[in-house]
Amino acid sequence: MELLTPTQLRNLAEPQWLIERLFPTGSFVVLYGPSGQGKSWIALDWAFHIASGKLWQGLPVKQGPVIYIAAEGRGGLGQRVGAWETYYRSTDTPVYFSLEPLDILGDGPDELLATCALFTANPDEPETDLVPELIIVDTLARCFAGDENEAVDMSKFVQGVDIFRRELGATVLLIHHMGKDRDRGERGSSVLRGAADTMIRVTRNKDDSMLLKCSKQKDAVECEDITLRLLPVG
């Protein structure tokens, strides 16, 4: 155990933003809302902006590879990626997809760490360590082999998420659903909200635009609301 004085604590490096004012590097983020509100679209857009180093809605990002666990809604994923690449005229962006659920309560963390340690983006190139800046889990429910409402199961899930953050230094973004009582927020045990650094809620406005509202920012001022709109491409 290392003990720090107040002076040493003040001299520690301040966290960097992965997307400025939205969420820091190495943090635990939950993007939640009702089904069909555009959560996966937003997460995919974040993934490609971070991987390419492009400004997101005018906000600076910290560039780095992204892993996307597409355990839900994978049928149209190729079309969505194609639309993003067409619109931004960008290809070969370092976003890497898994189309299978990851059992984060079980051996999922070890499986992902082993994959990152023996990674190759091209069969003709040697294996090298993959160190992602962001890991997206879409959705929490599909990667949760337990009872979301049980604090014990949710605590184990959070411990699995912390392995990614500790071993890889990555920000982990969970896509999650609302509960039946929308006034109470996200579904499941309150352990999730207690553990998260950043919580962002997505809802649809009457004009079909999407509203992003930060409902928790642990170590900074909550960002202002952000309104987005999907555009057809192609």
JSON list of C-alpha atoms in Angstrom, two decimals:
[
{"chain": "A", "resi": 1, "resn": "MET", "atom": "CA", "xyz": [0.00, 0.00, 0.00]},
{"chain": "A", "resi": 2, "resn": "GLU", "atom": "CA", "xyz": [1.26, 3.44, -0.95]},
{"chain": "A", "resi": 3, "resn": "LEU", "atom": "CA", "xyz": [0.25, 6.42, 1.19]},
{"chain": "A", "resi": 4, "resn": "LEU", "atom": "CA", "xyz": [0.24, 9.92, -0.33]},
{"chain": "A", "resi": 5, "resn": "THR", "atom": "CA", "xyz": [0.42, 13.31, 1.34]},
{"chain": "A", "resi": 6, "resn": "PRO", "atom": "CA", "xyz": [-2.00, 16.07, 0.29]},
{"chain": "A", "resi": 7, "resn": "THR", "atom": "CA", "xyz": [0.84, 17.71, -1.68]},
{"chain": "A", "resi": 8, "resn": "GLN", "atom": "CA", "xyz": [1.64, 14.48, -3.53]},
{"chain": "A", "resi": 9, "resn": "LEU", "atom": "CA", "xyz": [-2.05, 14.02, -4.25]},
{"chain": "A", "resi": 10, "resn": "ARG", "atom": "CA", "xyz": [-2.35, 17.51, -5.74]},
{"chain": "A", "resi": 11, "resn": "ASN", "atom": "CA", "xyz": [0.69, 16.86, -7.95]},
{"chain": "A", "resi": 12, "resn": "LEU", "atom": "CA", "xyz": [-0.82, 13.78, -9.57]},
{"chain": "A", "resi": 13, "resn": "ALA", "atom": "CA", "xyz": [-1.49, 14.18, -13.28]},
{"chain": "A", "resi": 14, "resn": "GLU", "atom": "CA", "xyz": [-5.03, 15.29, -14.04]},
{"chain": "A", "resi": 15, "resn": "PRO", "atom": "CA", "xyz": [-7.17, 12.91, -16.13]},
{"chain": "A", "resi": 16, "resn": "GLN", "atom": "CA", "xyz": [-7.25, 13.52, -19.88]},
{"chain": "A", "resi": 17, "resn": "TRP", "atom": "CA", "xyz": [-10.52, 13.71, -21.78]},
{"chain": "A", "resi": 18, "resn": "LEU", "atom": "CA", "xyz": [-11.24, 10.97, -24.30]},
{"chain": "A", "resi": 19, "resn": "ILE", "atom": "CA", "xyz": [-13.90, 13.27, -25.72]},
{"chain": "A", "resi": 20, "resn": "GLU", "atom": "CA", "xyz": [-13.51, 16.71, -24.19]},
{"chain": "A", "resi": 21, "resn": "ARG", "atom": "CA", "xyz": [-16.17, 17.53, -21.58]},
{"chain": "A", "resi": 22, "resn": "LEU", "atom": "CA", "xyz": [-17.96, 14.19, -22.20]},
{"chain": "A", "resi": 23, "resn": "PHE", "atom": "CA", "xyz": [-15.84, 11.50, -20.55]},
{"chain": "A", "resi": 24, "resn": "PRO", "atom": "CA", "xyz": [-12.20, 11.04, -19.48]},
{"chain": "A", "resi": 25, "resn": "THR", "atom": "CA", "xyz": [-9.67, 8.40, -20.48]},
{"chain": "A", "resi": 26, "resn": "GLY", "atom": "CA", "xyz": [-9.73, 5.22, -18.44]},
{"chain": "A", "resi": 27, "resn": "SER", "atom": "CA", "xyz": [-13.22, 5.93, -17.16]},
{"chain": "A", "resi": 28, "resn": "PHE", "atom": "CA", "xyz": [-16.43, 3.90, -16.82]},
{"chain": "A", "resi": 29, "resn": "VAL", "atom": "CA", "xyz": [-19.25, 5.33, -18.96]},
{"chain": "A", "resi": 30, "resn": "VAL", "atom": "CA", "xyz": [-22.89, 4.26, -19.30]},
{"chain": "A", "resi": 31, "resn": "LEU", "atom": "CA", "xyz": [-24.96, 5.41, -22.29]},
{"chain": "A", "resi": 32, "resn": "TYR", "atom": "CA", "xyz": [-28.57, 4.53, -21.56]},
{"chain": "A", "resi": 33, "resn": "GLY", "atom": "CA", "xyz": [-32.09, 5.14, -22.79]},
{"chain": "A", "resi": 34, "resn": "PRO", "atom": "CA", "xyz": [-35.20, 3.42, -24.18]},
{"chain": "A", "resi": 35, "resn": "SER", "atom": "CA", "xyz": [-34.88, 1.01, -27.10]},
{"chain": "A", "resi": 36, "resn": "GLY", "atom": "CA", "xyz": [-34.77, 2.55, -30.57]},
{"chain": "A", "resi": 37, "resn": "GLN", "atom": "CA", "xyz": [-33.49, 5.95, -29.44]},
{"chain": "A", "resi": 38, "resn": "GLY", "atom": "CA", "xyz": [-30.17, 5.84, -31.34]},
{"chain": "A", "resi": 39, "resn": "LYS", "atom": "CA", "xyz": [-27.76, 4.69, -28.61]},
{"chain": "A", "resi": 40, "resn": "SER", "atom": "CA", "xyz": [-25.82, 2.34, -30.89]},
{"chain": "A", "resi": 41, "resn": "TRP", "atom": "CA", "xyz": [-25.56, 5.01, -33.57]},
{"chain": "A", "resi": 42, "resn": "ILE", "atom": "CA", "xyz": [-24.07, 7.44, -31.08]},
{"chain": "A", "resi": 43, "resn": "ALA", "atom": "CA", "xyz": [-21.62, 4.88, -29.70]},
{"chain": "A", "resi": 44, "resn": "LEU", "atom": "CA", "xyz": [-20.53, 3.93, -33.22]},
{"chain": "A", "resi": 45, "resn": "ASP", "atom": "CA", "xyz": [-20.02, 7.58, -34.10]},
{"chain": "A", "resi": 46, "resn": "TRP", "atom": "CA", "xyz": [-17.89, 8.07, -30.97]},
{"chain": "A", "resi": 47, "resn": "ALA", "atom": "CA", "xyz": [-15.89, 4.94, -31.81]},
{"chain": "A", "resi": 48, "resn": "PHE", "atom": "CA", "xyz": [-14.94, 6.09, -35.30]},
{"chain": "A", "resi": 49, "resn": "HIS", "atom": "CA", "xyz": [-14.18, 9.66, -34.28]},
{"chain": "A", "resi": 50, "resn": "ILE", "atom": "CA", "xyz": [-11.86, 8.47, -31.51]},
{"chain": "A", "resi": 51, "resn": "ALA", "atom": "CA", "xyz": [-10.18, 5.89, -33.72]},
{"chain": "A", "resi": 52, "resn": "SER", "atom": "CA", "xyz": [-9.64, 8.40, -36.52]},
{"chain": "A", "resi": 53, "resn": "GLY", "atom": "CA", "xyz": [-8.79, 11.38, -34.30]},
{"chain": "A", "resi": 54, "resn": "LYS", "atom": "CA", "xyz": [-11.53, 13.53, -35.86]},
{"chain": "A", "resi": 55, "resn": "LEU", "atom": "CA", "xyz": [-13.25, 16.21, -33.78]},
{"chain": "A", "resi": 56, "resn": "TRP", "atom": "CA", "xyz": [-16.62, 15.02, -32.51]},
{"chain": "A", "resi": 57, "resn": "GLN", "atom": "CA", "xyz": [-19.20, 17.81, -32.80]},
{"chain": "A", "resi": 58, "resn": "GLY", "atom": "CA", "xyz": [-16.30, 20.25, -32.57]},
{"chain": "A", "resi": 59, "resn": "LEU", "atom": "CA", "xyz": [-14.88, 18.61, -29.43]},
{"chain": "A", "resi": 60, "resn": "PRO", "atom": "CA", "xyz": [-11.27, 17.31, -29.39]},
{"chain": "A", "resi": 61, "resn": "VAL", "atom": "CA", "xyz": [-10.73, 13.58, -28.87]},
{"chain": "A", "resi": 62, "resn": "LYS", "atom": "CA", "xyz": [-7.78, 11.47, -27.75]},
{"chain": "A", "resi": 63, "resn": "GLN", "atom": "CA", "xyz": [-7.01, 9.23, -30.70]},
{"chain": "A", "resi": 64, "resn": "GLY", "atom": "CA", "xyz": [-6.56, 5.49, -30.34]},
{"chain": "A", "resi": 65, "resn": "PRO", "atom": "CA", "xyz": [-7.91, 2.06, -31.37]},
{"chain": "A", "resi": 66, "resn": "VAL", "atom": "CA", "xyz": [-11.43, 1.02, -30.37]},
{"chain": "A", "resi": 67, "resn": "ILE", "atom": "CA", "xyz": [-12.94, -2.41, -29.66]},
{"chain": "A", "resi": 68, "resn": "TYR", "atom": "CA", "xyz": [-16.69, -2.72, -30.23]},
{"chain": "A", "resi": 69, "resn": "ILE", "atom": "CA", "xyz": [-18.49, -5.74, -28.71]},
{"chain": "A", "resi": 70, "resn": "ALA", "atom": "CA", "xyz": [-21.56, -5.87, -30.96]},
{"chain": "A", "resi": 71, "resn": "ALA", "atom": "CA", "xyz": [-23.63, -8.42, -29.06]},
{"chain": "A", "resi": 72, "resn": "GLU", "atom": "CA", "xyz": [-26.94, -6.81, -30.06]},
{"chain": "A", "resi": 73, "resn": "GLY", "atom": "CA", "xyz": [-28.25, -5.29, -33.29]},
{"chain": "A", "resi": 74, "resn": "ARG", "atom": "CA", "xyz": [-25.39, -6.64, -35.37]},
{"chain": "A", "resi": 75, "resn": "GLY", "atom": "CA", "xyz": [-27.55, -7.30, -38.44]},
{"chain": "A", "resi": 76, "resn": "GLY", "atom": "CA", "xyz": [-27.33, -3.73, -39.75]},
{"chain": "A", "resi": 77, "resn": "LEU", "atom": "CA", "xyz": [-23.89, -2.98, -38.38]},
{"chain": "A", "resi": 78, "resn": "GLY", "atom": "CA", "xyz": [-22.12, -3.29, -41.73]},
{"chain": "A", "resi": 79, "resn": "GLN", "atom": "CA", "xyz": [-24.50, -0.77, -43.31]},
{"chain": "A", "resi": 80, "resn": "ARG", "atom": "CA", "xyz": [-23.98, 1.68, -40.46]},
{"chain": "A", "resi": 81, "resn": "VAL", "atom": "CA", "xyz": [-20.20, 1.42, -40.70]},
{"chain": "A", "resi": 82, "resn": "GLY", "atom": "CA", "xyz": [-20.41, 1.84, -44.48]},
{"chain": "A", "resi": 83, "resn": "ALA", "atom": "CA", "xyz": [-22.57, 4.96, -44.09]},
{"chain": "A", "resi": 84, "resn": "TRP", "atom": "CA", "xyz": [-20.06, 6.51, -41.65]},
{"chain": "A", "resi": 85, "resn": "GLU", "atom": "CA", "xyz": [-17.10, 5.76, -43.92]},
{"chain": "A", "resi": 86, "resn": "THR", "atom": "CA", "xyz": [-18.94, 7.13, -46.95]},
{"chain": "A", "resi": 87, "resn": "TYR", "atom": "CA", "xyz": [-19.95, 10.34, -45.21]},
{"chain": "A", "resi": 88, "resn": "TYR", "atom": "CA", "xyz": [-16.50, 11.02, -43.75]},
{"chain": "A", "resi": 89, "resn": "ARG", "atom": "CA", "xyz": [-14.59, 9.55, -46.71]},
{"chain": "A", "resi": 90, "resn": "SER", "atom": "CA", "xyz": [-12.58, 7.43, -44.33]},
{"chain": "A", "resi": 91, "resn": "THR", "atom": "CA", "xyz": [-11.56, 3.77, -44.53]},
{"chain": "A", "resi": 92, "resn": "ASP", "atom": "CA", "xyz": [-9.39, 1.35, -42.56]},
{"chain": "A", "resi": 93, "resn": "THR", "atom": "CA", "xyz": [-10.15, 3.18, -39.31]},
{"chain": "A", "resi": 94, "resn": "PRO", "atom": "CA", "xyz": [-8.82, 1.10, -36.36]},
{"chain": "A", "resi": 95, "resn": "VAL", "atom": "CA", "xyz": [-12.19, 0.03, -34.93]},
{"chain": "A", "resi": 96, "resn": "TYR", "atom": "CA", "xyz": [-12.34, -3.73, -34.31]},
{"chain": "A", "resi": 97, "resn": "PHE", "atom": "CA", "xyz": [-15.63, -5.60, -33.89]},
{"chain": "A", "resi": 98, "resn": "SER", "atom": "CA", "xyz": [-16.64, -8.76, -32.06]},
{"chain": "A", "resi": 99, "resn": "LEU", "atom": "CA", "xyz": [-20.04, -10.11, -33.07]},
{"chain": "A", "resi": 100, "resn": "GLU", "atom": "CA", "xyz": [-20.35, -12.43, -30.07]},
{"chain": "A", "resi": 101, "resn": "PRO", "atom": "CA", "xyz": [-21.42, -11.65, -26.49]},
{"chain": "A", "resi": 102, "resn": "LEU", "atom": "CA", "xyz": [-18.65, -11.34, -23.92]},
{"chain": "A", "resi": 103, "resn": "ASP", "atom": "CA", "xyz": [-19.39, -12.95, -20.56]},
{"chain": "A", "resi": 104, "resn": "ILE", "atom": "CA", "xyz": [-18.01, -10.22, -18.33]},
{"chain": "A", "resi": 105, "resn": "LEU", "atom": "CA", "xyz": [-19.24, -12.05, -15.22]},
{"chain": "A", "resi": 106, "resn": "GLY", "atom": "CA", "xyz": [-17.25, -15.11, -16.31]},
{"chain": "A", "resi": 107, "resn": "ASP", "atom": "CA", "xyz": [-14.15, -15.59, -18.46]},
{"chain": "A", "resi": 108, "resn": "GLY", "atom": "CA", "xyz": [-14.88, -12.64, -20.78]},
{"chain": "A", "resi": 109, "resn": "PRO", "atom": "CA", "xyz": [-12.20, -10.32, -19.35]},
{"chain": "A", "resi": 110, "resn": "ASP", "atom": "CA", "xyz": [-9.49, -13.00, -19.69]},
{"chain": "A", "resi": 111, "resn": "GLU", "atom": "CA", "xyz": [-10.68, -13.77, -23.22]},
{"chain": "A", "resi": 112, "resn": "LEU", "atom": "CA", "xyz": [-10.48, -10.16, -24.34]},
{"chain": "A", "resi": 113, "resn": "LEU", "atom": "CA", "xyz": [-7.08, -9.59, -22.72]},
{"chain": "A", "resi": 114, "resn": "ALA", "atom": "CA", "xyz": [-5.73, -12.69, -24.48]},
{"chain": "A", "resi": 115, "resn": "THR", "atom": "CA", "xyz": [-7.12, -11.44, -27.81]},
{"chain": "A", "resi": 116, "resn": "CYS", "atom": "CA", "xyz": [-5.46, -8.05, -27.35]},
{"chain": "A", "resi": 117, "resn": "ALA", "atom": "CA", "xyz": [-2.13, -9.74, -26.51]},
{"chain": "A", "resi": 118, "resn": "LEU", "atom": "CA", "xyz": [-2.21, -11.89, -29.68]},
{"chain": "A", "resi": 119, "resn": "PHE", "atom": "CA", "xyz": [-3.72, -9.38, -32.09]},
{"chain": "A", "resi": 120, "resn": "THR", "atom": "CA", "xyz": [-3.23, -8.94, -35.80]},
{"chain": "A", "resi": 121, "resn": "ALA", "atom": "CA", "xyz": [-5.31, -6.69, -38.04]},
{"chain": "A", "resi": 122, "resn": "ASN", "atom": "CA", "xyz": [-3.83, -8.35, -41.13]},
{"chain": "A", "resi": 123, "resn": "PRO", "atom": "CA", "xyz": [-2.95, -12.07, -41.47]},
{"chain": "A", "resi": 124, "resn": "ASP", "atom": "CA", "xyz": [0.18, -11.08, -43.41]},
{"chain": "A", "resi": 125, "resn": "GLU", "atom": "CA", "xyz": [1.50, -8.98, -40.51]},
{"chain": "A", "resi": 126, "resn": "PRO", "atom": "CA", "xyz": [3.04, -10.21, -37.22]},
{"chain": "A", "resi": 127, "resn": "GLU", "atom": "CA", "xyz": [0.96, -10.27, -34.04]},
{"chain": "A", "resi": 128, "resn": "THR", "atom": "CA", "xyz": [1.27, -7.26, -31.76]},
{"chain": "A", "resi": 129, "resn": "ASP", "atom": "CA", "xyz": [-0.39, -5.99, -28.59]},
{"chain": "A", "resi": 130, "resn": "LEU", "atom": "CA", "xyz": [-3.64, -4.10, -29.15]},
{"chain": "A", "resi": 131, "resn": "VAL", "atom": "CA", "xyz": [-4.05, -1.32, -26.59]},
{"chain": "A", "resi": 132, "resn": "PRO", "atom": "CA", "xyz": [-7.51, 0.20, -27.08]},
{"chain": "A", "resi": 133, "resn": "GLU", "atom": "CA", "xyz": [-8.48, 3.65, -25.88]},
{"chain": "A", "resi": 134, "resn": "LEU", "atom": "CA", "xyz": [-12.15, 2.65, -25.80]},
{"chain": "A", "resi": 135, "resn": "ILE", "atom": "CA", "xyz": [-14.05, -0.63, -25.35]},
{"chain": "A", "resi": 136, "resn": "ILE", "atom": "CA", "xyz": [-17.77, -0.49, -26.17]},
{"chain": "A", "resi": 137, "resn": "VAL", "atom": "CA", "xyz": [-20.12, -3.17, -24.81]},
{"chain": "A", "resi": 138, "resn": "ASP", "atom": "CA", "xyz": [-23.41, -3.22, -26.77]},
{"chain": "A", "resi": 139, "resn": "THR", "atom": "CA", "xyz": [-25.41, -4.08, -24.72]},
{"chain": "A", "resi": 140, "resn": "LEU", "atom": "CA", "xyz": [-24.91, -4.68, -21.01]},
{"chain": "A", "resi": 141, "resn": "ALA", "atom": "CA", "xyz": [-27.81, -7.16, -20.99]},
{"chain": "A", "resi": 142, "resn": "ARG", "atom": "CA", "xyz": [-26.27, -9.36, -23.71]},
{"chain": "A", "resi": 143, "resn": "CYS", "atom": "CA", "xyz": [-22.94, -9.54, -21.85]},
{"chain": "A", "resi": 144, "resn": "PHE", "atom": "CA", "xyz": [-24.46, -10.07, -18.40]},
{"chain": "A", "resi": 145, "resn": "ALA", "atom": "CA", "xyz": [-24.92, -13.75, -17.48]},
{"chain": "A", "resi": 146, "resn": "GLY", "atom": "CA", "xyz": [-26.68, -12.98, -14.22]},
{"chain": "A", "resi": 147, "resn": "ASP", "atom": "CA", "xyz": [-29.49, -10.96, -12.69]},
{"chain": "A", "resi": 148, "resn": "GLU", "atom": "CA", "xyz": [-29.15, -7.21, -13.35]},
{"chain": "A", "resi": 149, "resn": "ASN", "atom": "CA", "xyz": [-31.29, -6.45, -10.31]},
{"chain": "A", "resi": 150, "resn": "GLU", "atom": "CA", "xyz": [-29.04, -8.31, -7.89]},
{"chain": "A", "resi": 151, "resn": "ALA", "atom": "CA", "xyz": [-26.37, -6.11, -6.30]},
{"chain": "A", "resi": 152, "resn": "VAL", "atom": "CA", "xyz": [-23.99, -9.09, -5.96]},
{"chain": "A", "resi": 153, "resn": "ASP", "atom": "CA", "xyz": [-24.14, -9.90, -9.69]},
{"chain": "A", "resi": 154, "resn": "MET", "atom": "CA", "xyz": [-23.81, -6.26, -10.69]},
{"chain": "A", "resi": 155, "resn": "SER", "atom": "CA", "xyz": [-20.82, -5.83, -8.39]},
{"chain": "A", "resi": 156, "resn": "LYS", "atom": "CA", "xyz": [-19.09, -8.79, -10.08]},
{"chain": "A", "resi": 157, "resn": "PHE", "atom": "CA", "xyz": [-19.87, -7.26, -13.47]},
{"chain": "A", "resi": 158, "resn": "VAL", "atom": "CA", "xyz": [-18.32, -3.95, -12.41]},
{"chain": "A", "resi": 159, "resn": "GLN", "atom": "CA", "xyz": [-15.23, -5.84, -11.23]},
{"chain": "A", "resi": 160, "resn": "GLY", "atom": "CA", "xyz": [-14.96, -7.37, -14.73]},
{"chain": "A", "resi": 161, "resn": "VAL", "atom": "CA", "xyz": [-15.19, -3.90, -16.30]},
{"chain": "A", "resi": 162, "resn": "ASP", "atom": "CA", "xyz": [-12.47, -2.69, -13.94]},
{"chain": "A", "resi": 163, "resn": "ILE", "atom": "CA", "xyz": [-10.12, -5.39, -15.29]},
{"chain": "A", "resi": 164, "resn": "PHE", "atom": "CA", "xyz": [-10.28, -3.76, -18.74]},
{"chain": "A", "resi": 165, "resn": "ARG", "atom": "CA", "xyz": [-9.62, -0.35, -17.25]},
{"chain": "A", "resi": 166, "resn": "ARG", "atom": "CA", "xyz": [-6.76, -1.53, -15.06]},
{"chain": "A", "resi": 167, "resn": "GLU", "atom": "CA", "xyz": [-4.98, -3.88, -17.49]},
{"chain": "A", "resi": 168, "resn": "LEU", "atom": "CA", "xyz": [-5.52, -1.91, -20.72]},
{"chain": "A", "resi": 169, "resn": "GLY", "atom": "CA", "xyz": [-6.03, 1.65, -19.45]},
{"chain": "A", "resi": 170, "resn": "ALA", "atom": "CA", "xyz": [-9.14, 1.80, -21.62]},
{"chain": "A", "resi": 171, "resn": "THR", "atom": "CA", "xyz": [-12.36, 3.71, -21.17]},
{"chain": "A", "resi": 172, "resn": "VAL", "atom": "CA", "xyz": [-15.27, 1.25, -21.04]},
{"chain": "A", "resi": 173, "resn": "LEU", "atom": "CA", "xyz": [-18.61, 2.36, -22.49]},
{"chain": "A", "resi": 174, "resn": "LEU", "atom": "CA", "xyz": [-21.69, 0.28, -21.69]},
{"chain": "A", "resi": 175, "resn": "ILE", "atom": "CA", "xyz": [-24.86, 0.65, -23.72]},
{"chain": "A", "resi": 176, "resn": "HIS", "atom": "CA", "xyz": [-27.82, 0.00, -21.45]},
{"chain": "A", "resi": 177, "resn": "HIS", "atom": "CA", "xyz": [-31.61, 0.14, -21.46]},
{"chain": "A", "resi": 178, "resn": "MET", "atom": "CA", "xyz": [-34.09, 2.08, -19.37]},
{"chain": "A", "resi": 179, "resn": "GLY", "atom": "CA", "xyz": [-36.21, 0.40, -16.72]},
{"chain": "A", "resi": 180, "resn": "LYS", "atom": "CA", "xyz": [-39.99, 0.06, -16.96]},
{"chain": "A", "resi": 181, "resn": "ASP", "atom": "CA", "xyz": [-40.29, 3.14, -14.74]},
{"chain": "A", "resi": 182, "resn": "ARG", "atom": "CA", "xyz": [-38.44, 5.71, -16.83]},
{"chain": "A", "resi": 183, "resn": "ASP", "atom": "CA", "xyz": [-38.45, 8.23, -14.00]},
{"chain": "A", "resi": 184, "resn": "ARG", "atom": "CA", "xyz": [-36.13, 5.90, -12.09]},
{"chain": "A", "resi": 185, "resn": "GLY", "atom": "CA", "xyz": [-33.59, 5.85, -14.93]},
{"chain": "A", "resi": 186, "resn": "GLU", "atom": "CA", "xyz": [-31.56, 2.89, -16.11]},
{"chain": "A", "resi": 187, "resn": "ARG", "atom": "CA", "xyz": [-32.56, -0.73, -15.56]},
{"chain": "A", "resi": 188, "resn": "GLY", "atom": "CA", "xyz": [-31.10, -2.92, -12.82]},
{"chain": "A", "resi": 189, "resn": "SER", "atom": "CA", "xyz": [-29.18, -2.53, -9.57]},
{"chain": "A", "resi": 190, "resn": "SER", "atom": "CA", "xyz": [-28.10, 0.90, -8.35]},
{"chain": "A", "resi": 191, "resn": "VAL", "atom": "CA", "xyz": [-24.57, -0.54, -8.04]},
{"chain": "A", "resi": 192, "resn": "LEU", "atom": "CA", "xyz": [-24.09, 0.35, -11.73]},
{"chain": "A", "resi": 193, "resn": "ARG", "atom": "CA", "xyz": [-24.76, 4.07, -11.24]},
{"chain": "A", "resi": 194, "resn": "GLY", "atom": "CA", "xyz": [-22.66, 4.11, -8.11]},
{"chain": "A", "resi": 195, "resn": "ALA", "atom": "CA", "xyz": [-19.66, 2.65, -9.98]},
{"chain": "A", "resi": 196, "resn": "ALA", "atom": "CA", "xyz": [-19.96, 4.70, -13.18]},
{"chain": "A", "resi": 197, "resn": "ASP", "atom": "CA", "xyz": [-17.87, 7.84, -13.71]},
{"chain": "A", "resi": 198, "resn": "THR", "atom": "CA", "xyz": [-20.18, 9.21, -16.39]},
{"chain": "A", "resi": 199, "resn": "MET", "atom": "CA", "xyz": [-23.86, 8.54, -17.16]},
{"chain": "A", "resi": 200, "resn": "ILE", "atom": "CA", "xyz": [-25.40, 9.88, -20.37]},
{"chain": "A", "resi": 201, "resn": "ARG", "atom": "CA", "xyz": [-29.09, 9.49, -21.16]},
{"chain": "A", "resi": 202, "resn": "VAL", "atom": "CA", "xyz": [-30.46, 9.43, -24.72]},
{"chain": "A", "resi": 203, "resn": "THR", "atom": "CA", "xyz": [-34.03, 10.35, -25.58]},
{"chain": "A", "resi": 204, "resn": "ARG", "atom": "CA", "xyz": [-35.85, 11.24, -28.79]},
{"chain": "A", "resi": 205, "resn": "ASN", "atom": "CA", "xyz": [-37.43, 14.66, -29.17]},
{"chain": "A", "resi": 206, "resn": "LYS", "atom": "CA", "xyz": [-40.77, 15.20, -30.91]},
{"chain": "A", "resi": 207, "resn": "ASP", "atom": "CA", "xyz": [-38.93, 16.34, -34.05]},
{"chain": "A", "resi": 208, "resn": "ASP", "atom": "CA", "xyz": [-37.06, 12.97, -34.07]},
{"chain": "A", "resi": 209, "resn": "SER", "atom": "CA", "xyz": [-33.75, 14.51, -33.02]},
{"chain": "A", "resi": 210, "resn": "MET", "atom": "CA", "xyz": [-31.76, 12.84, -30.23]},
{"chain": "A", "resi": 211, "resn": "LEU", "atom": "CA", "xyz": [-31.06, 14.56, -26.91]},
{"chain": "A", "resi": 212, "resn": "LEU", "atom": "CA", "xyz": [-27.96, 13.60, -24.91]},
{"chain": "A", "resi": 213, "resn": "LYS", "atom": "CA", "xyz": [-28.17, 14.61, -21.28]},
{"chain": "A", "resi": 214, "resn": "CYS", "atom": "CA", "xyz": [-25.36, 13.97, -18.77]},
{"chain": "A", "resi": 215, "resn": "SER", "atom": "CA", "xyz": [-26.95, 12.71, -15.54]},
{"chain": "A", "resi": 216, "resn": "LYS", "atom": "CA", "xyz": [-23.67, 12.00, -13.74]},
{"chain": "A", "resi": 217, "resn": "GLN", "atom": "CA", "xyz": [-20.10, 13.30, -14.12]},
{"chain": "A", "resi": 218, "resn": "LYS", "atom": "CA", "xyz": [-18.06, 12.13, -11.17]},
{"chain": "A", "resi": 219, "resn": "ASP", "atom": "CA", "xyz": [-14.97, 14.34, -11.38]},
{"chain": "A", "resi": 220, "resn": "ALA", "atom": "CA", "xyz": [-16.02, 17.31, -13.50]},
{"chain": "A", "resi": 221, "resn": "VAL", "atom": "CA", "xyz": [-18.92, 19.62, -14.26]},
{"chain": "A", "resi": 222, "resn": "GLU", "atom": "CA", "xyz": [-21.72, 17.88, -16.16]},
{"chain": "A", "resi": 223, "resn": "CYS", "atom": "CA", "xyz": [-21.60, 18.83, -19.84]},
{"chain": "A", "resi": 224, "resn": "GLU", "atom": "CA", "xyz": [-24.38, 20.81, -21.46]},
{"chain": "A", "resi": 225, "resn": "ASP", "atom": "CA", "xyz": [-27.17, 18.96, -23.29]},
{"chain": "A", "resi": 226, "resn": "ILE", "atom": "CA", "xyz": [-26.31, 17.93, -26.85]},
{"chain": "A", "resi": 227, "resn": "THR", "atom": "CA", "xyz": [-28.86, 17.56, -29.66]},
{"chain": "A", "resi": 228, "resn": "LEU", "atom": "CA", "xyz": [-28.08, 15.29, -32.62]},
{"chain": "A", "resi": 229, "resn": "ARG", "atom": "CA", "xyz": [-29.93, 14.28, -35.74]},
{"chain": "A", "resi": 230, "resn": "LEU", "atom": "CA", "xyz": [-29.50, 11.25, -37.98]},
{"chain": "A", "resi": 231, "resn": "LEU", "atom": "CA", "xyz": [-28.90, 12.01, -41.66]},
{"chain": "A", "resi": 232, "resn": "PRO", "atom": "CA", "xyz": [-29.48, 9.59, -44.56]},
{"chain": "A", "resi": 233, "resn": "VAL", "atom": "CA", "xyz": [-26.34, 8.65, -46.49]},
{"chain": "A", "resi": 234, "resn": "GLY", "atom": "CA", "xyz": [-26.25, 7.10, -49.94]}
]
